[in-house]
Short mmCIF file of C-alpha atoms in Angstrom, two decimals:
data_model
loop_
_atom_site.label_atom_id
_atom_site.label_comp_id
_atom_site.label_asym_id
_atom_site.label_seq_id
_atom_site.Cartn_x
_atom_site.Cartn_y
_atom_site.Cartn_z
CA MET A 128 22.43 -19.00 -1.60
CA THR A 129 19.78 -18.11 -4.15
CA ALA A 130 20.45 -15.60 -6.90
CA LYS A 131 17.76 -13.42 -5.40
CA LEU A 132 19.45 -13.37 -2.02
CA ARG A 133 22.83 -12.66 -3.59
CA SER A 134 21.55 -9.68 -5.54
CA ALA A 135 19.61 -8.40 -2.55
CA ILE A 136 22.74 -8.49 -0.43
CA ALA A 137 24.80 -6.89 -3.22
CA ALA A 138 22.27 -4.08 -3.56
CA LEU A 139 22.26 -3.51 0.17
CA ALA A 140 26.07 -3.56 0.32
CA LEU A 141 26.03 -0.70 -2.20
CA LEU A 142 23.66 1.22 0.02
CA GLY A 143 25.85 0.63 3.03
CA THR A 144 23.01 -0.61 5.20
CA THR A 145 23.04 -3.73 7.28
CA THR A 146 20.05 -5.95 7.34
CA LEU A 147 19.10 -9.46 8.16
CA ALA A 148 18.99 -11.59 5.04
CA TRP A 149 16.04 -13.66 6.13
CA ALA A 150 15.49 -16.97 4.39
CA ALA A 151 11.74 -17.14 3.96
CA PRO A 152 9.93 -20.41 4.78
CA GLU A 153 9.00 -22.21 1.57
CA ILE A 154 5.62 -23.34 0.32
CA GLY A 155 5.46 -27.13 0.45
CA LYS A 156 8.03 -27.39 3.26
CA PRO A 157 7.43 -27.73 7.02
CA ALA A 158 6.42 -24.48 8.70
CA PRO A 159 8.94 -23.35 11.34
CA GLY A 160 7.91 -24.39 14.84
CA PHE A 161 7.70 -21.91 17.71
CA THR A 162 6.68 -21.43 21.35
CA LEU A 163 5.19 -18.07 22.35
CA THR A 164 3.07 -16.67 25.21
CA ASP A 165 -0.53 -15.74 24.43
CA HIS A 166 -2.40 -12.74 25.83
CA ASN A 167 -3.71 -14.85 28.72
CA GLY A 168 -0.15 -15.72 29.75
CA LYS A 169 -0.44 -19.26 28.40
CA GLU A 170 2.41 -20.88 26.48
CA VAL A 171 1.41 -21.82 22.95
CA ASN A 172 3.38 -24.17 20.72
CA LEU A 173 2.66 -24.59 16.99
CA SER A 174 2.95 -28.35 17.50
CA ASP A 175 -0.03 -28.19 19.91
CA PHE A 176 -2.16 -27.98 16.76
CA SER A 177 -0.71 -30.78 14.66
CA GLY A 178 -3.55 -32.46 12.80
CA LYS A 179 -5.31 -29.10 12.39
CA VAL A 180 -5.08 -26.36 9.79
CA VAL A 181 -3.48 -23.29 11.37
CA VAL A 182 -3.58 -19.67 10.20
CA LEU A 183 -0.84 -17.32 11.43
CA GLU A 184 -1.72 -13.63 11.25
CA TRP A 185 1.04 -11.09 11.78
CA PHE A 186 -0.59 -8.38 13.87
CA ASN A 187 -0.03 -4.85 15.20
CA ASP A 188 -3.05 -2.99 16.55
CA GLN A 189 -1.29 0.36 15.89
CA CYS A 190 -1.23 -0.27 12.12
CA PRO A 191 -4.03 1.35 10.06
CA PHE A 192 -4.12 -1.62 7.67
CA VAL A 193 -4.79 -3.94 10.64
CA LYS A 194 -7.30 -1.48 12.13
CA LYS A 195 -9.20 -1.59 8.84
CA HIS A 196 -9.81 -5.34 9.29
CA TYR A 197 -10.74 -5.07 12.96
CA ASN A 198 -12.83 -1.89 13.18
CA THR A 199 -15.07 -3.43 10.52
CA GLY A 200 -15.13 -6.81 12.27
CA ALA A 201 -13.93 -8.38 9.02
CA MET A 202 -10.96 -10.34 10.41
CA ASN A 203 -12.98 -11.73 13.33
CA ALA A 204 -15.74 -12.79 10.94
CA VAL A 205 -13.38 -14.72 8.65
CA ALA A 206 -11.65 -16.39 11.60
CA ALA A 207 -14.99 -17.35 13.16
CA LYS A 208 -16.28 -18.79 9.88
CA TYR A 209 -13.29 -21.11 9.54
CA ALA A 210 -13.17 -21.93 13.26
CA GLU A 211 -16.41 -23.79 12.56
CA LYS A 212 -14.41 -25.96 10.13
CA GLY A 213 -11.79 -26.61 12.82
CA VAL A 214 -9.23 -24.07 11.59
CA VAL A 215 -7.00 -22.65 14.35
CA TRP A 216 -6.16 -18.96 13.93
CA LEU A 217 -3.29 -17.34 15.83
CA ALA A 218 -2.37 -13.66 15.82
CA ILE A 219 1.33 -12.93 16.32
CA ASN A 220 2.54 -9.51 17.45
CA SER A 221 6.25 -9.08 16.64
CA SER A 222 6.27 -5.32 17.42
CA ASN A 223 9.27 -4.52 19.62
CA PHE A 224 6.92 -2.51 21.89
CA GLY A 225 4.42 -5.36 22.31
CA THR A 226 3.66 -6.99 25.66
CA VAL A 227 1.32 -9.72 26.91
CA GLU A 228 -0.66 -7.04 28.80
CA LYS A 229 -1.07 -4.82 25.71
CA ASN A 230 -2.15 -7.83 23.66
CA ALA A 231 -4.76 -8.63 26.34
CA ALA A 232 -6.07 -5.06 26.20
CA VAL A 233 -6.40 -5.22 22.42
CA ALA A 234 -8.09 -8.63 22.57
CA SER A 235 -10.65 -7.08 24.88
CA LYS A 236 -11.07 -3.90 22.82
CA TRP A 237 -11.49 -5.71 19.51
CA LYS A 238 -13.29 -8.77 20.92
CA ILE A 239 -10.62 -11.19 19.72
CA SER A 240 -11.22 -14.65 21.13
CA ARG A 241 -8.21 -16.17 19.36
CA PRO A 242 -4.76 -16.18 20.97
CA ILE A 243 -2.59 -13.12 20.36
CA LEU A 244 1.01 -14.29 20.75
CA ASP A 245 3.76 -12.07 22.11
CA ASP A 246 6.83 -12.09 19.84
CA HIS A 247 8.29 -8.72 20.81
CA SER A 248 11.82 -10.11 20.43
CA GLY A 249 10.95 -10.58 16.75
CA LYS A 250 12.47 -14.07 16.71
CA VAL A 251 9.48 -15.87 15.16
CA GLY A 252 8.72 -12.96 12.82
CA LYS A 253 12.23 -13.22 11.39
CA GLU A 254 12.01 -17.02 11.12
CA TYR A 255 8.91 -16.52 9.00
CA ALA A 256 10.48 -13.52 7.20
CA ALA A 257 7.35 -11.56 8.14
CA THR A 258 7.70 -8.09 6.66
CA ASN A 259 4.19 -6.65 7.03
CA THR A 260 1.10 -6.41 9.18
CA PRO A 261 -1.26 -7.91 8.27
CA GLN A 262 0.66 -10.84 6.75
CA MET A 263 -0.78 -14.32 6.62
CA PHE A 264 0.54 -17.89 6.62
CA ILE A 265 -1.47 -21.11 6.40
CA VAL A 266 -0.09 -24.39 7.75
CA ASP A 267 -1.93 -27.56 6.79
CA ALA A 268 -2.76 -30.45 9.13
CA LYS A 269 0.57 -32.11 8.33
CA GLY A 270 2.50 -29.01 9.35
CA THR A 271 3.31 -27.99 5.76
CA LEU A 272 3.24 -24.33 4.73
CA VAL A 273 0.56 -23.98 2.02
CA TYR A 274 0.02 -20.22 1.82
CA LYS A 275 1.98 -17.08 2.57
CA GLY A 276 1.22 -13.45 1.73
CA ALA A 277 -1.52 -10.87 1.83
CA ILE A 278 -4.90 -11.23 3.53
CA ASP A 279 -6.67 -9.90 0.42
CA SER A 280 -6.18 -8.23 -2.93
CA VAL A 281 -6.66 -4.53 -2.16
CA ASP A 282 -3.78 -2.79 -0.41
CA SER A 283 -5.60 0.09 1.18
CA ALA A 284 -6.28 1.24 4.73
CA ASP A 285 -9.82 2.21 3.69
CA PRO A 286 -12.52 0.03 5.29
CA ASP A 287 -14.68 0.57 2.17
CA ASP A 288 -12.23 -1.54 0.16
CA ILE A 289 -12.72 -4.81 2.05
CA SER A 290 -15.98 -5.95 0.45
CA GLY A 291 -14.67 -5.68 -3.11
CA ALA A 292 -11.38 -7.44 -2.41
CA THR A 293 -10.59 -11.12 -2.99
CA ASN A 294 -9.74 -12.68 0.38
CA TYR A 295 -6.78 -14.92 -0.49
CA VAL A 296 -6.83 -16.61 2.92
CA ALA A 297 -10.53 -17.55 2.71
CA LYS A 298 -9.95 -18.88 -0.80
CA ALA A 299 -6.99 -20.99 0.34
CA LEU A 300 -8.83 -22.26 3.42
CA ASP A 301 -11.79 -23.37 1.26
CA GLU A 302 -9.34 -25.44 -0.77
CA VAL A 303 -7.34 -26.84 2.17
CA THR A 304 -10.42 -27.83 4.18
CA ALA A 305 -11.82 -29.58 1.09
CA GLY A 306 -8.59 -31.56 0.71
CA LYS A 307 -7.64 -29.69 -2.49
CA PRO A 308 -4.28 -28.12 -3.30
CA VAL A 309 -4.04 -24.35 -2.79
CA THR A 310 -4.06 -22.65 -6.20
CA GLN A 311 -2.85 -19.18 -5.13
CA SER A 312 -0.17 -20.28 -2.68
CA GLU A 313 1.77 -17.03 -2.52
CA THR A 314 0.96 -13.33 -2.87
CA LYS A 315 2.89 -10.17 -2.03
CA PRO A 316 1.75 -8.93 1.39
CA TYR A 317 0.77 -5.30 2.01
CA GLY A 318 0.29 -3.11 5.08
CA CYS A 319 2.67 -1.53 7.56
CA THR A 320 6.18 -2.87 8.07
CA VAL A 321 6.67 -5.12 11.11
CA LYS A 322 8.15 -2.96 13.87
CA TYR A 323 11.11 -5.12 14.88
CA MET B 209 -17.63 36.72 36.44
CA LEU B 210 -14.41 36.45 38.46
CA ALA B 211 -11.22 37.07 36.43
CA TRP B 212 -9.88 33.55 37.10
CA ALA B 213 -13.17 31.97 36.02
CA LYS B 214 -13.10 34.00 32.77
CA ARG B 215 -9.54 32.81 32.06
CA LEU B 216 -10.49 29.20 32.86
CA SER B 217 -13.58 29.23 30.66
CA ALA B 218 -11.60 30.85 27.82
CA PHE B 219 -9.00 28.08 28.14
CA VAL B 220 -11.68 25.38 28.15
CA LEU B 221 -13.24 26.84 25.00
CA LEU B 222 -9.83 27.00 23.31
CA ALA B 223 -8.98 23.42 24.30
CA ALA B 224 -12.31 22.21 22.92
CA ALA B 225 -11.59 23.96 19.63
CA LEU B 226 -8.17 22.33 19.19
CA PRO B 227 -8.05 19.07 17.19
CA ALA B 228 -7.48 15.97 19.30
CA VAL B 229 -4.59 14.75 17.12
CA ALA B 230 -2.62 16.95 14.74
CA LYS B 231 -2.55 15.56 11.21
CA HIS B 232 0.65 15.06 9.25
CA THR B 233 -0.90 16.00 5.93
CA SER B 234 -3.09 18.83 4.74
CA ALA B 235 -4.96 18.90 1.45
CA GLU B 236 -6.25 21.61 -0.84
CA VAL B 237 -8.07 21.38 -4.17
CA VAL B 238 -7.12 23.96 -6.81
CA LEU B 239 -8.44 24.76 -10.28
CA ASP B 240 -6.41 26.19 -13.17
CA GLN B 241 -9.24 28.51 -14.19
CA SER B 242 -10.93 31.25 -12.20
CA THR B 243 -14.06 30.73 -14.30
CA VAL B 244 -14.85 27.72 -16.48
CA LYS B 245 -16.90 27.88 -19.70
CA PRO B 246 -20.07 25.74 -19.92
CA GLY B 247 -19.07 22.65 -21.94
CA GLY B 248 -15.44 23.34 -21.13
CA SER B 249 -12.88 21.76 -18.85
CA ALA B 250 -10.29 22.78 -16.31
CA ARG B 251 -7.32 21.07 -14.70
CA VAL B 252 -7.80 20.31 -11.05
CA ALA B 253 -5.05 19.59 -8.53
CA VAL B 254 -5.42 17.82 -5.18
CA VAL B 255 -2.35 19.09 -3.36
CA PHE B 256 -0.93 17.43 -0.24
CA ARG B 257 1.48 19.13 2.12
CA ILE B 258 3.31 16.47 4.10
CA ASP B 259 5.13 17.06 7.41
CA PRO B 260 8.94 16.75 7.36
CA LYS B 261 10.14 13.17 8.02
CA TRP B 262 6.73 11.82 6.87
CA HIS B 263 5.78 10.55 3.43
CA THR B 264 2.94 9.20 1.39
CA TYR B 265 3.00 6.81 -1.58
CA TRP B 266 2.77 6.38 -5.33
CA LEU B 267 0.09 4.17 -6.96
CA ASN B 268 2.44 1.28 -6.39
CA PRO B 269 3.55 2.01 -2.84
CA GLY B 270 6.19 -0.75 -2.84
CA ASP B 271 6.60 -3.12 0.09
CA SER B 272 4.31 -1.23 2.50
CA GLY B 273 1.87 1.66 2.67
CA SER B 274 -0.75 2.62 0.09
CA ALA B 275 -1.48 5.48 -2.31
CA PRO B 276 -3.78 8.41 -1.47
CA ARG B 277 -7.27 8.06 -2.93
CA ILE B 278 -9.97 10.61 -3.63
CA LYS B 279 -13.71 10.07 -3.70
CA TRP B 280 -15.43 12.93 -5.52
CA THR B 281 -18.97 14.13 -4.95
CA LEU B 282 -20.00 15.84 -8.19
CA PRO B 283 -23.20 17.49 -9.38
CA PRO B 284 -25.01 15.76 -12.29
CA GLY B 285 -23.17 16.06 -15.62
CA VAL B 286 -19.83 17.03 -14.05
CA THR B 287 -17.01 14.50 -14.51
CA VAL B 288 -13.43 14.24 -13.28
CA THR B 289 -10.85 12.02 -14.98
CA ASP B 290 -8.68 9.51 -13.13
CA LEU B 291 -6.00 11.04 -10.91
CA GLU B 292 -2.52 11.46 -12.37
CA TYR B 293 0.24 10.70 -9.85
CA PRO B 294 3.62 12.48 -10.11
CA ILE B 295 6.99 10.69 -10.39
CA PRO B 296 7.84 9.31 -6.94
CA GLU B 297 11.20 8.70 -5.30
CA ARG B 298 12.48 5.16 -4.66
CA LYS B 299 13.38 4.70 -1.00
CA VAL B 300 15.15 1.59 0.29
CA ALA B 301 15.50 0.94 4.03
CA GLU B 302 16.28 -2.29 5.84
CA GLY B 303 15.83 -4.34 2.70
CA LEU B 304 12.36 -2.95 1.93
CA THR B 305 11.51 -0.69 -1.01
CA ASN B 306 8.90 2.04 -1.24
CA PHE B 307 7.92 4.64 -3.86
CA ILE B 308 7.22 7.83 -1.95
CA TYR B 309 6.40 11.51 -1.94
CA GLU B 310 7.76 13.91 0.62
CA ASP B 311 6.99 17.55 1.31
CA GLU B 312 4.40 18.16 -1.42
CA CYS B 313 2.45 15.91 -3.78
CA ALA B 314 -0.02 17.19 -6.38
CA LEU B 315 -2.45 14.73 -7.98
CA LEU B 316 -3.84 16.14 -11.23
CA ALA B 317 -7.03 15.48 -13.17
CA THR B 318 -9.36 17.17 -15.67
CA LEU B 319 -12.80 18.36 -14.64
CA HIS B 320 -15.47 18.59 -17.37
CA VAL B 321 -18.35 21.02 -17.05
CA PRO B 322 -21.66 20.24 -18.81
CA THR B 323 -22.77 22.51 -21.67
CA ASP B 324 -25.91 23.44 -19.77
CA ALA B 325 -24.05 24.68 -16.67
CA LYS B 326 -25.57 28.02 -15.77
CA SER B 327 -24.30 28.80 -12.29
CA ASP B 328 -21.34 28.22 -10.02
CA PHE B 329 -21.28 24.84 -8.29
CA ASP B 330 -19.33 23.00 -5.61
CA VAL B 331 -17.48 19.71 -5.84
CA GLN B 332 -16.44 17.77 -2.75
CA ALA B 333 -13.25 15.75 -2.44
CA HIS B 334 -13.20 13.08 0.26
CA VAL B 335 -9.46 12.51 0.59
CA LYS B 336 -8.04 9.34 2.16
CA VAL B 337 -4.29 9.20 2.70
CA VAL B 338 -1.87 6.89 4.51
CA VAL B 339 1.06 8.95 5.80
CA CYS B 340 4.03 7.24 7.43
CA SER B 341 7.18 7.96 9.35
CA GLU B 342 8.19 5.34 11.95
CA GLU B 343 4.48 4.45 12.09
CA CYS B 344 1.63 4.84 9.62
CA ILE B 345 -1.51 6.88 10.10
CA PHE B 346 -4.69 6.84 8.01
CA GLU B 347 -5.90 10.43 7.56
CA GLU B 348 -9.01 11.80 5.93
CA HIS B 349 -9.80 15.29 4.66
CA GLU B 350 -13.02 16.75 3.31
CA VAL B 351 -12.19 19.54 0.87
CA ALA B 352 -14.72 21.59 -1.03
CA LEU B 353 -13.97 23.34 -4.32
CA ARG B 354 -16.14 26.02 -5.81
CA VAL B 355 -16.23 25.91 -9.64
CA PRO B 356 -17.27 29.35 -10.95
CA ILE B 357 -18.93 29.38 -14.40
CA GLY B 358 -18.03 32.14 -16.84
CA GLU B 359 -15.99 32.94 -19.92
CA GLY B 360 -13.07 30.67 -18.99
CA LYS B 361 -10.08 32.44 -17.50
CA PRO B 362 -6.72 30.86 -16.51
CA THR B 363 -5.31 31.17 -13.00
CA ASN B 364 -2.61 29.43 -10.90
CA THR B 365 -0.68 29.02 -14.16
CA ASP B 366 2.80 28.84 -12.59
CA ARG B 367 1.65 26.39 -9.91
CA PHE B 368 0.09 24.05 -12.50
CA ALA B 369 3.17 24.27 -14.75
CA ALA B 370 5.38 23.22 -11.83
CA TRP B 371 3.05 20.37 -10.91
CA GLN B 372 2.74 19.18 -14.51
CA GLN B 373 6.52 19.03 -14.80
CA LYS B 374 6.62 16.47 -11.96
CA GLN B 375 4.22 14.22 -13.87
CA PRO B 376 5.37 11.46 -16.19
CA LYS B 377 4.46 11.64 -19.89
CA ARG B 378 1.46 9.54 -20.72
CA GLY B 379 1.29 8.40 -24.34
CA THR B 380 -1.78 7.51 -26.32
CA PRO B 381 -1.37 4.72 -26.92
CA GLU B 382 0.85 4.10 -23.92
CA LYS B 383 4.42 2.97 -24.53
CA THR B 384 4.65 -0.78 -23.93
CA ILE B 385 7.54 -2.92 -22.78
CA GLN B 386 7.72 -6.68 -22.90
CA ALA B 387 8.28 -8.83 -19.85
CA GLU B 388 9.38 -12.40 -20.59
CA VAL B 389 8.45 -15.01 -18.03
CA ASN B 390 10.06 -18.43 -17.85
CA GLY B 391 8.73 -20.56 -15.06
CA LYS B 392 8.87 -18.61 -11.82
CA THR B 393 11.17 -15.81 -12.96
CA GLY B 394 10.88 -13.04 -15.48
CA LYS B 395 12.75 -10.08 -16.87
CA VAL B 396 11.49 -6.80 -18.25
CA THR B 397 13.63 -4.43 -20.32
CA ALA B 398 12.96 -0.85 -21.31
CA GLU B 399 14.91 0.92 -24.05
CA VAL B 400 16.11 4.39 -23.20
CA PRO B 401 15.54 7.04 -25.89
CA ALA B 402 18.60 8.81 -27.34
CA GLY B 403 19.68 11.85 -25.37
CA PHE B 404 18.52 10.41 -22.07
CA THR B 405 20.04 8.29 -19.32
CA ALA B 406 17.99 5.80 -17.36
CA VAL B 407 17.39 6.55 -13.71
CA ASP B 408 14.81 3.98 -12.66
CA LEU B 409 12.16 1.54 -13.79
CA LEU B 410 9.24 1.40 -11.37
CA PRO B 411 7.07 -1.72 -11.58
CA PRO B 412 3.28 -1.87 -11.71
CA LYS B 413 1.46 -2.68 -8.50
CA THR B 414 0.55 -6.34 -8.21
CA ARG B 415 0.13 -8.90 -5.45
CA LEU B 416 1.24 -11.67 -7.86
CA MET B 417 4.86 -10.75 -8.59
CA LYS B 418 7.89 -9.41 -6.70
CA PHE B 419 10.20 -7.09 -8.65
CA GLU B 420 13.91 -6.62 -7.96
CA ALA B 421 15.56 -3.22 -8.15
CA PRO B 422 16.49 -2.50 -11.79
CA ALA B 423 19.94 -2.59 -13.35
CA ILE B 424 21.21 -0.33 -16.11
CA THR B 425 22.02 -2.31 -19.30
CA THR B 426 23.51 -1.21 -22.62
CA GLY B 427 20.91 1.08 -24.15
CA GLY B 428 18.33 0.38 -21.50
CA ILE B 429 17.26 -0.57 -18.03
CA ALA B 430 16.06 -3.99 -16.91
CA SER B 431 14.37 -5.53 -13.92
CA THR B 432 14.02 -9.18 -12.95
CA PHE B 433 11.03 -10.41 -11.02
CA GLU B 434 9.66 -13.47 -9.30
CA VAL B 435 6.23 -14.83 -10.18
CA LEU B 436 4.57 -15.87 -6.93
CA ALA B 437 1.72 -18.01 -8.22
CA ASP B 438 -1.02 -18.15 -10.88
CA VAL B 439 -1.02 -15.04 -13.02
CA PRO B 440 -3.78 -14.62 -15.62
CA PRO B 441 -2.36 -14.90 -19.19
CA ASP B 442 -3.60 -11.43 -20.19
CA PHE B 443 -2.01 -9.76 -17.16
CA ALA B 444 -0.63 -6.28 -17.82
CA GLY B 445 0.19 -3.34 -15.59
CA THR B 446 1.39 0.24 -15.73
CA GLY B 447 4.87 1.09 -14.55
CA LEU B 448 7.13 4.09 -14.84
CA LEU B 449 10.39 4.70 -16.71
CA VAL B 450 12.36 7.50 -15.02
CA LEU B 451 14.91 9.33 -17.17
CA ARG B 452 17.37 12.17 -16.96
CA ASP B 453 18.03 14.41 -19.96
CA SER B 454 21.39 15.92 -20.98
CA ALA B 455 20.62 19.00 -18.86
CA GLY B 456 20.15 16.77 -15.81
CA ARG B 457 16.39 17.24 -15.63
CA LEU B 458 14.31 14.35 -14.36
CA SER B 459 11.42 13.13 -16.48
CA GLY B 460 9.25 10.04 -16.65
CA GLU B 461 7.15 8.00 -19.03
CA GLU B 462 4.31 5.71 -18.13
CA VAL B 463 4.94 2.31 -19.63
CA GLN B 464 2.60 -0.62 -19.96
CA PHE B 465 4.26 -3.85 -18.90
CA ASN B 466 2.97 -6.68 -21.14
CA PHE B 467 3.76 -10.12 -19.82
CA LYS B 468 4.62 -12.99 -22.16
CA PHE B 469 4.49 -16.33 -20.43
CA ASN B 470 6.66 -19.19 -21.69
CA HIS B 471 6.20 -22.75 -20.40
CA SER B 472 2.61 -21.83 -19.41
CA THR B 473 3.34 -20.24 -16.03
CA GLY B 474 0.34 -18.04 -16.34
CA GLY B 475 -3.26 -18.86 -16.93
CA THR B 476 -5.75 -20.28 -14.57
CA PRO B 477 -8.18 -22.01 -16.95
#
């Protein structure tokens, strides 16, 4: 058990709360596999995409920080840009109130052509220790986790703040698709909490 | 018109006048002078009332949320300083930490009036706030403030005194504390002045480090943190030391965290 985990558990014991001590997936190690149902009712397995770079985007359409990226079209634009380079981009909705039908409605509303995966049990979210929406993970073609954290550098729900922010995911994808190591492999995510 | 039709049309008018969704915050902008002298300045407060069971956030919101922001529309020559955020409360739930405000939150600033100001003018505050309970909502308010020009006369004195008391002290220069970084972990220690006990040490907002909750040490308070990846060598940030005096009163001091990197953790060339 890491020192960090020990002190986190000790602090929580003092507070008298119970929580899941999630072991986060590590940069440089294999990304946890999963099988989830997309908004079209199709089963999607992470291993379907081996040999491709995959972006995982923790998603909740109710969250103002997610709305910021979709009402402006910003998230779709980034995903489309890297789709041209063969990057697969999956949205994962771990909200306990999520359903395949609701995900389909959002895909239609926000013109999302990428799969939105239903994880309303929260199982995959917890395996990835996903704490926020939006929260991003990048898996390289060998299945190794190469980035985890925030979408960009400005933690606001204000659409005006997107253009001035550094998009950490775009930066990492430029490096990965060019065969270079990712320089900023981890950042602290921001947004809403995942509604397990 | 028939009585029932009158009642129906009255109801329809009323329904149209009601807001579609009730907000969980309200905002007002208040000045500490009823008239301001040309060339003078006044303290301005942007005051949020927050619904019970809802909260908004400090500059560093913690693990979720974000701080309220104001965009001012000012006439030429009028300036407003950066907003001063009051001391927040640390809230821990399900392993996640936030720095929050409940009930009321007053952001303070100083408004400067040009020497050639001859008549009353308006300033506009476009307020953007994320307010959360079980869910988060992004709310906006447009608030106008009339600034009357005259001999300079104080008002709202008690309100401003109460709001100022909730603010941390800001030194010039700012108090600094050293954070030592070795590899991927670091530790920052703040000394506590005599006559005070340490209550909390709130870290600066950054996407590049994760801070643990602080621990009281002999004569101080310390926090360990994890460095996530590449941090520029000149990285610094403003945090908050929260203290309690011998009378039990809460106070705070803004502190600049200066990071000293050993074994060249920091520095992208």
